[in-house]
mmCIF file with all atom_site columns, C-alpha atoms in Angstrom:
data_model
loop_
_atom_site.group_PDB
_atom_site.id
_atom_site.type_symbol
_atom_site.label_atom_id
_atom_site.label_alt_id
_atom_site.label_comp_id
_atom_site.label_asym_id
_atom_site.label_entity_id
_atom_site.label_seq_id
_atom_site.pdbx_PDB_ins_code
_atom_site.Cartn_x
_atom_site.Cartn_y
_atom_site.Cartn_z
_atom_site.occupancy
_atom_site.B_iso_or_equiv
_atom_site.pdbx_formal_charge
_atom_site.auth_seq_id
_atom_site.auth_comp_id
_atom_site.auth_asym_id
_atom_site.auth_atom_id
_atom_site.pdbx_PDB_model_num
ATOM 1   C CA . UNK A 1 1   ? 0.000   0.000   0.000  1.00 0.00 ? 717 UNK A CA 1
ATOM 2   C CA . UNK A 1 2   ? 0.789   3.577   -0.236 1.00 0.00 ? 718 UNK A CA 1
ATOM 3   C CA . UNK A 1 3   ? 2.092   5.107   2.781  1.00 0.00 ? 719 UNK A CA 1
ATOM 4   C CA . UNK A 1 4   ? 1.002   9.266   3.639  1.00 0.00 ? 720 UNK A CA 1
ATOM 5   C CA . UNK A 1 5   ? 3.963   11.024  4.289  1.00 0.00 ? 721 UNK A CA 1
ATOM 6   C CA . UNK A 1 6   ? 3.359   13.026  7.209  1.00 0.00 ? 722 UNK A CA 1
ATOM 7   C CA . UNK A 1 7   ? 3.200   16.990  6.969  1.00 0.00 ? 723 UNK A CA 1
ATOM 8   C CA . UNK A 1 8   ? 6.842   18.740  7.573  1.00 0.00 ? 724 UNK A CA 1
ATOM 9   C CA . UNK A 1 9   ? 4.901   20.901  10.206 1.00 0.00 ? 725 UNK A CA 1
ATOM 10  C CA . UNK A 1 10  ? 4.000   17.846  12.255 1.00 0.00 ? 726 UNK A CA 1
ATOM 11  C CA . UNK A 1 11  ? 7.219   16.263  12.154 1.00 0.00 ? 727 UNK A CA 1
ATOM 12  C CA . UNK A 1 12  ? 9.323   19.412  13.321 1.00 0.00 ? 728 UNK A CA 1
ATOM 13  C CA . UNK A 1 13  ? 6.739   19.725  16.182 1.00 0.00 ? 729 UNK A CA 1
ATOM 14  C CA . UNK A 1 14  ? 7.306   15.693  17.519 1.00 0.00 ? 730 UNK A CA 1
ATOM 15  C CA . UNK A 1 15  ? 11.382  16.270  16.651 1.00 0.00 ? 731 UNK A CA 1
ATOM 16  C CA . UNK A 1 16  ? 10.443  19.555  18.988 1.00 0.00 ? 732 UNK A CA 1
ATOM 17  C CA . UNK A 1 17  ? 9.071   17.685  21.747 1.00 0.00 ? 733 UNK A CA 1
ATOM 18  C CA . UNK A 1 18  ? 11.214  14.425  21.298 1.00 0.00 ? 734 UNK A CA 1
ATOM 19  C CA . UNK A 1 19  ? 14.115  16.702  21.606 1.00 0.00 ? 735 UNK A CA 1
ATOM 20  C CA . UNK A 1 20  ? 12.736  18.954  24.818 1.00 0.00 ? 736 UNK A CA 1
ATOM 21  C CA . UNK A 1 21  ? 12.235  15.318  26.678 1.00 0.00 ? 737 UNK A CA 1
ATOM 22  C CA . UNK A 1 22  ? 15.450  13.943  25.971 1.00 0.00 ? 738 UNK A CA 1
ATOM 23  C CA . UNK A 1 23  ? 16.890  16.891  27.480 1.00 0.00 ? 739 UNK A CA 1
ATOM 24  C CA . UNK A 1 24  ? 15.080  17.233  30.363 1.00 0.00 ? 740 UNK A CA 1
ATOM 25  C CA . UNK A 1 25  ? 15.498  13.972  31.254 1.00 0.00 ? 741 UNK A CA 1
ATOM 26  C CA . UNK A 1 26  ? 18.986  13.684  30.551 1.00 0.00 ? 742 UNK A CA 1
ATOM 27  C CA . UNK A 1 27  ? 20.123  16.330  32.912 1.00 0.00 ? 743 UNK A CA 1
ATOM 28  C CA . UNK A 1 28  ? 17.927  15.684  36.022 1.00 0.00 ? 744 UNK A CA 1
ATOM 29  C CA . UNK A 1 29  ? 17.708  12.605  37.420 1.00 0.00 ? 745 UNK A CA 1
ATOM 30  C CA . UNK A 1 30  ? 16.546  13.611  40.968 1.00 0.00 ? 746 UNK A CA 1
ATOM 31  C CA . UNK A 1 31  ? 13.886  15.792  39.549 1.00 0.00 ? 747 UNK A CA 1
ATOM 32  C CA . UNK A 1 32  ? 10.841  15.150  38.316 1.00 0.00 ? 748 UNK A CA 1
ATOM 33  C CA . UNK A 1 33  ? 10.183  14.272  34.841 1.00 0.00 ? 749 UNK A CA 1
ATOM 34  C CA . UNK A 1 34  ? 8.268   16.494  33.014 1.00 0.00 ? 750 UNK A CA 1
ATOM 35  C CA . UNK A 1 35  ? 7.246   16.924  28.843 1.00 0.00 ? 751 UNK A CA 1
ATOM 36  C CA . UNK A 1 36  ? 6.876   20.424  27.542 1.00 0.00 ? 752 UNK A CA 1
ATOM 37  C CA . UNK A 1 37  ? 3.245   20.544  25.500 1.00 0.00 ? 753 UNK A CA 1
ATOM 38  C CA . UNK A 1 38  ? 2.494   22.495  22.333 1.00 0.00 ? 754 UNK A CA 1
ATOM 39  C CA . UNK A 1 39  ? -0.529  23.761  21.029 1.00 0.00 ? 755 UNK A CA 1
ATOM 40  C CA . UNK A 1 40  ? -2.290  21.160  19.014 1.00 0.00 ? 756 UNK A CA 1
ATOM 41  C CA . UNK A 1 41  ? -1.372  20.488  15.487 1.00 0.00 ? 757 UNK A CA 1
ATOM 42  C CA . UNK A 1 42  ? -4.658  22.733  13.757 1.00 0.00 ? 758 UNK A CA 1
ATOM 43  C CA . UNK A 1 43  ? -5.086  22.987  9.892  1.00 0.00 ? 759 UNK A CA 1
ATOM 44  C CA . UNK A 1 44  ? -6.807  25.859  8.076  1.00 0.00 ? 760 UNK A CA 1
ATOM 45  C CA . UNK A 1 45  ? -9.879  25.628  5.864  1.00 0.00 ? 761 UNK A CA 1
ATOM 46  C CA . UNK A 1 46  ? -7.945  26.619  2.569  1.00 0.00 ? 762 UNK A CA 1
ATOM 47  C CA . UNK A 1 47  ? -5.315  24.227  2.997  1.00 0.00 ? 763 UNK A CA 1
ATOM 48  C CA . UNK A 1 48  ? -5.379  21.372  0.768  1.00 0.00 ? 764 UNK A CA 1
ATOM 49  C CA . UNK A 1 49  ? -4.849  18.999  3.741  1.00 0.00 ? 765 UNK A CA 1
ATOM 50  C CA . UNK A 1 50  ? -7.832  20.271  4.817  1.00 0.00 ? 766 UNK A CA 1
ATOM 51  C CA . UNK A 1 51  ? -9.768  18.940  2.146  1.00 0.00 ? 767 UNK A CA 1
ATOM 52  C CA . UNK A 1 52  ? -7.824  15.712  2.278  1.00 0.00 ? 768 UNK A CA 1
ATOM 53  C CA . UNK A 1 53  ? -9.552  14.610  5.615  1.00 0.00 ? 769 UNK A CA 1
ATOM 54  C CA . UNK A 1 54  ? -11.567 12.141  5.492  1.00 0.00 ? 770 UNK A CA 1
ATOM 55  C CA . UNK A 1 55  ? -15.553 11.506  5.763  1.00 0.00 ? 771 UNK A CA 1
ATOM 56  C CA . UNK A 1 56  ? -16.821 8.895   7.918  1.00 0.00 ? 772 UNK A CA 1
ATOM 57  C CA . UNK A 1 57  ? -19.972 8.199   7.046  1.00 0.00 ? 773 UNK A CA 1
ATOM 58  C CA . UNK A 1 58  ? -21.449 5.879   10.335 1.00 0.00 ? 774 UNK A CA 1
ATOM 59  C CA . UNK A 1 59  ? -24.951 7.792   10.574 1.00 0.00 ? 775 UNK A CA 1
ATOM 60  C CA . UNK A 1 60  ? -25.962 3.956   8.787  1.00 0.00 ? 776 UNK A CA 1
ATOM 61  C CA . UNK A 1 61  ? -26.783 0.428   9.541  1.00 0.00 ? 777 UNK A CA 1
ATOM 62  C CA . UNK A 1 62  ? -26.647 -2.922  8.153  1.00 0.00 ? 778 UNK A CA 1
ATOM 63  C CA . UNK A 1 63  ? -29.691 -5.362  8.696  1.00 0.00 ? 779 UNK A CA 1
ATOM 64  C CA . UNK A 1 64  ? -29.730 -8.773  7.045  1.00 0.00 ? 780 UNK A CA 1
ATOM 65  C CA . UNK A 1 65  ? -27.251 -7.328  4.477  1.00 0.00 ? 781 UNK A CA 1
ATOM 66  C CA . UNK A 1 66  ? -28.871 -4.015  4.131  1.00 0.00 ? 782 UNK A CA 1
ATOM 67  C CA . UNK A 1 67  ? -27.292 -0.648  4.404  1.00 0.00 ? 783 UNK A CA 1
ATOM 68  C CA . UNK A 1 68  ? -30.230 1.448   5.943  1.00 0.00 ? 784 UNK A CA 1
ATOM 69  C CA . UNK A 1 69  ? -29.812 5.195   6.605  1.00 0.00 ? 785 UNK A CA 1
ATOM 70  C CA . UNK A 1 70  ? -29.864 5.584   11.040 1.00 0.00 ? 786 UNK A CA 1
ATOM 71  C CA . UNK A 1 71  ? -32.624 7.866   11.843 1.00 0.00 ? 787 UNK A CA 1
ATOM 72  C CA . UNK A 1 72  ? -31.866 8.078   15.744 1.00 0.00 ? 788 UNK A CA 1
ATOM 73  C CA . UNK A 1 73  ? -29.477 10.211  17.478 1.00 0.00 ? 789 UNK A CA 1
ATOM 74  C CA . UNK A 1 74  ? -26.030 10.233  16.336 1.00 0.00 ? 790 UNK A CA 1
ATOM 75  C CA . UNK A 1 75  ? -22.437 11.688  17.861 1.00 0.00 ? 791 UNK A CA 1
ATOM 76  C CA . UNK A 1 76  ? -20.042 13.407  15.841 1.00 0.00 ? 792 UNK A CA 1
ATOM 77  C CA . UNK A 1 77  ? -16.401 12.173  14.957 1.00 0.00 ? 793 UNK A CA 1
ATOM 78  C CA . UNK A 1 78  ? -13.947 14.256  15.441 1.00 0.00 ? 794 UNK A CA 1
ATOM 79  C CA . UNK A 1 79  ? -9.755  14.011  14.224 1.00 0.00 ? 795 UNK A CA 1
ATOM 80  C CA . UNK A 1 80  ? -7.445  14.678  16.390 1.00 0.00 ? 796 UNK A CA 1
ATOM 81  C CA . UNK A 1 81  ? -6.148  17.687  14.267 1.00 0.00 ? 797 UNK A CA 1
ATOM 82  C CA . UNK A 1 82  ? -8.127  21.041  14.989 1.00 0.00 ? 798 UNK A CA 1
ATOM 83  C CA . UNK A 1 83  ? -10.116 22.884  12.452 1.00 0.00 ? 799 UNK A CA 1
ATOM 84  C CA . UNK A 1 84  ? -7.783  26.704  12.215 1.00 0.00 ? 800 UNK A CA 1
ATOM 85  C CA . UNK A 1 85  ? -10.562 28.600  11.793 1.00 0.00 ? 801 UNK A CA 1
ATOM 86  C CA . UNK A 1 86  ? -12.867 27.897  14.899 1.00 0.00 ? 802 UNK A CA 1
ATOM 87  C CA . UNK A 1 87  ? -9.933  26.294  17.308 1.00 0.00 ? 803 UNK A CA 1
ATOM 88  C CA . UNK A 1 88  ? -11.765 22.507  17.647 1.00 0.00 ? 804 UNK A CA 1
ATOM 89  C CA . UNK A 1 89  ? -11.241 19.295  16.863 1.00 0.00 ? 805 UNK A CA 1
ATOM 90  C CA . UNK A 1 90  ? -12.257 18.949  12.782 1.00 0.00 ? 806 UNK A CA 1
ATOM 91  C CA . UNK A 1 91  ? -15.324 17.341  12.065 1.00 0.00 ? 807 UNK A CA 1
ATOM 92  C CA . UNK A 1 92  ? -14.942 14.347  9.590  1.00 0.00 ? 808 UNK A CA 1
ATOM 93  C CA . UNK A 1 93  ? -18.552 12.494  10.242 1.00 0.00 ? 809 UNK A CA 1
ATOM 94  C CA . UNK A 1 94  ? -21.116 10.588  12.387 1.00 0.00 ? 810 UNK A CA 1
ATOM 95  C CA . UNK A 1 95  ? -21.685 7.590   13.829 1.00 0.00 ? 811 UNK A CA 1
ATOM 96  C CA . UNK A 1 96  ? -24.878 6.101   15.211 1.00 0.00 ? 812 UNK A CA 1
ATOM 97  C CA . UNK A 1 97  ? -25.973 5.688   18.431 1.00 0.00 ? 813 UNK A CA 1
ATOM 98  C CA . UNK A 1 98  ? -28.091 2.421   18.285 1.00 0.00 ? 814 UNK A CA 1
ATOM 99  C CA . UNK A 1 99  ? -31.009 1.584   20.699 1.00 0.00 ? 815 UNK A CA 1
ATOM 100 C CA . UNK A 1 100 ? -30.907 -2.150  22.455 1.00 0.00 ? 816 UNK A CA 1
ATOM 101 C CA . UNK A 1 101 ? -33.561 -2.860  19.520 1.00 0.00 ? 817 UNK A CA 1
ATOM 102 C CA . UNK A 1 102 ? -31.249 -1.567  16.628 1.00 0.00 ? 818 UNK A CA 1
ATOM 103 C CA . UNK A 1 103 ? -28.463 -3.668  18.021 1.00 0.00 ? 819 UNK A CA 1
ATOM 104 C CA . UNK A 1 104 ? -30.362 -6.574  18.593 1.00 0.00 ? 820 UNK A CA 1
ATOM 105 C CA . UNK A 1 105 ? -31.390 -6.568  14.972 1.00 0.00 ? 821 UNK A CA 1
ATOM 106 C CA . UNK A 1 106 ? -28.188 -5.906  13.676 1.00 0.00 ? 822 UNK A CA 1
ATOM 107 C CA . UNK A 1 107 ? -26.385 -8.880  14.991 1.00 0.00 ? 823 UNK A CA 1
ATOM 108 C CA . UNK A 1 108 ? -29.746 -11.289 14.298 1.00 0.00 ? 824 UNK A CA 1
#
């Protein structure tokens, strides 16, 4: 298969951190160990990795072979990399949130 190659951006920030741990915990070791945090990797709207994310389409499900459309209540999947523009996580779909009845019939 075809592997991604991860944005520069991201790398630079792990090589960042990678290289802020190794150096604190190289030169203490009766202090505590602690990791310096950045700001989460975000991605603006007009990017083109933006558009690259991917849908998940889980607002569905499958009865005796069927793919019916979920009409219940649903929760929204999120990636881990934050939408620049409003700050949160980016929205890349649904999924379903099945009743005991829904479930039952699903795995009948």
């Amino acid at each position: 298969g075809h592997m991604r190659r991860m944005p520069e951006a991201t790398m630079l920030r792990l090589a960042a951190v990678a290289a802020a741990c190794v150096a604190v915990a190289s030169g203490a070791e009766d202090k505590a160990f602690t990791c310096p945090s950045l700001p989460p990797a975000m991605v603006e709207v007009d990017s083109p990795w933006y558009a690259k994310k991917p849908v998940v389409d889980g607002a569905v499900r499958f009865v005796n072979g069927d793919i019916l459309k979920h009409e219940g209540k649903s929760v929204d999947v999120t990636s881990p990399i934050f939408d620049g523009s409003t700050g949160v996580r980016a929205l890349v779909g649904k999924l379903a949130q099945f009743t005991e009845d829904q479930s039952v019939a699903a795995v009948k």
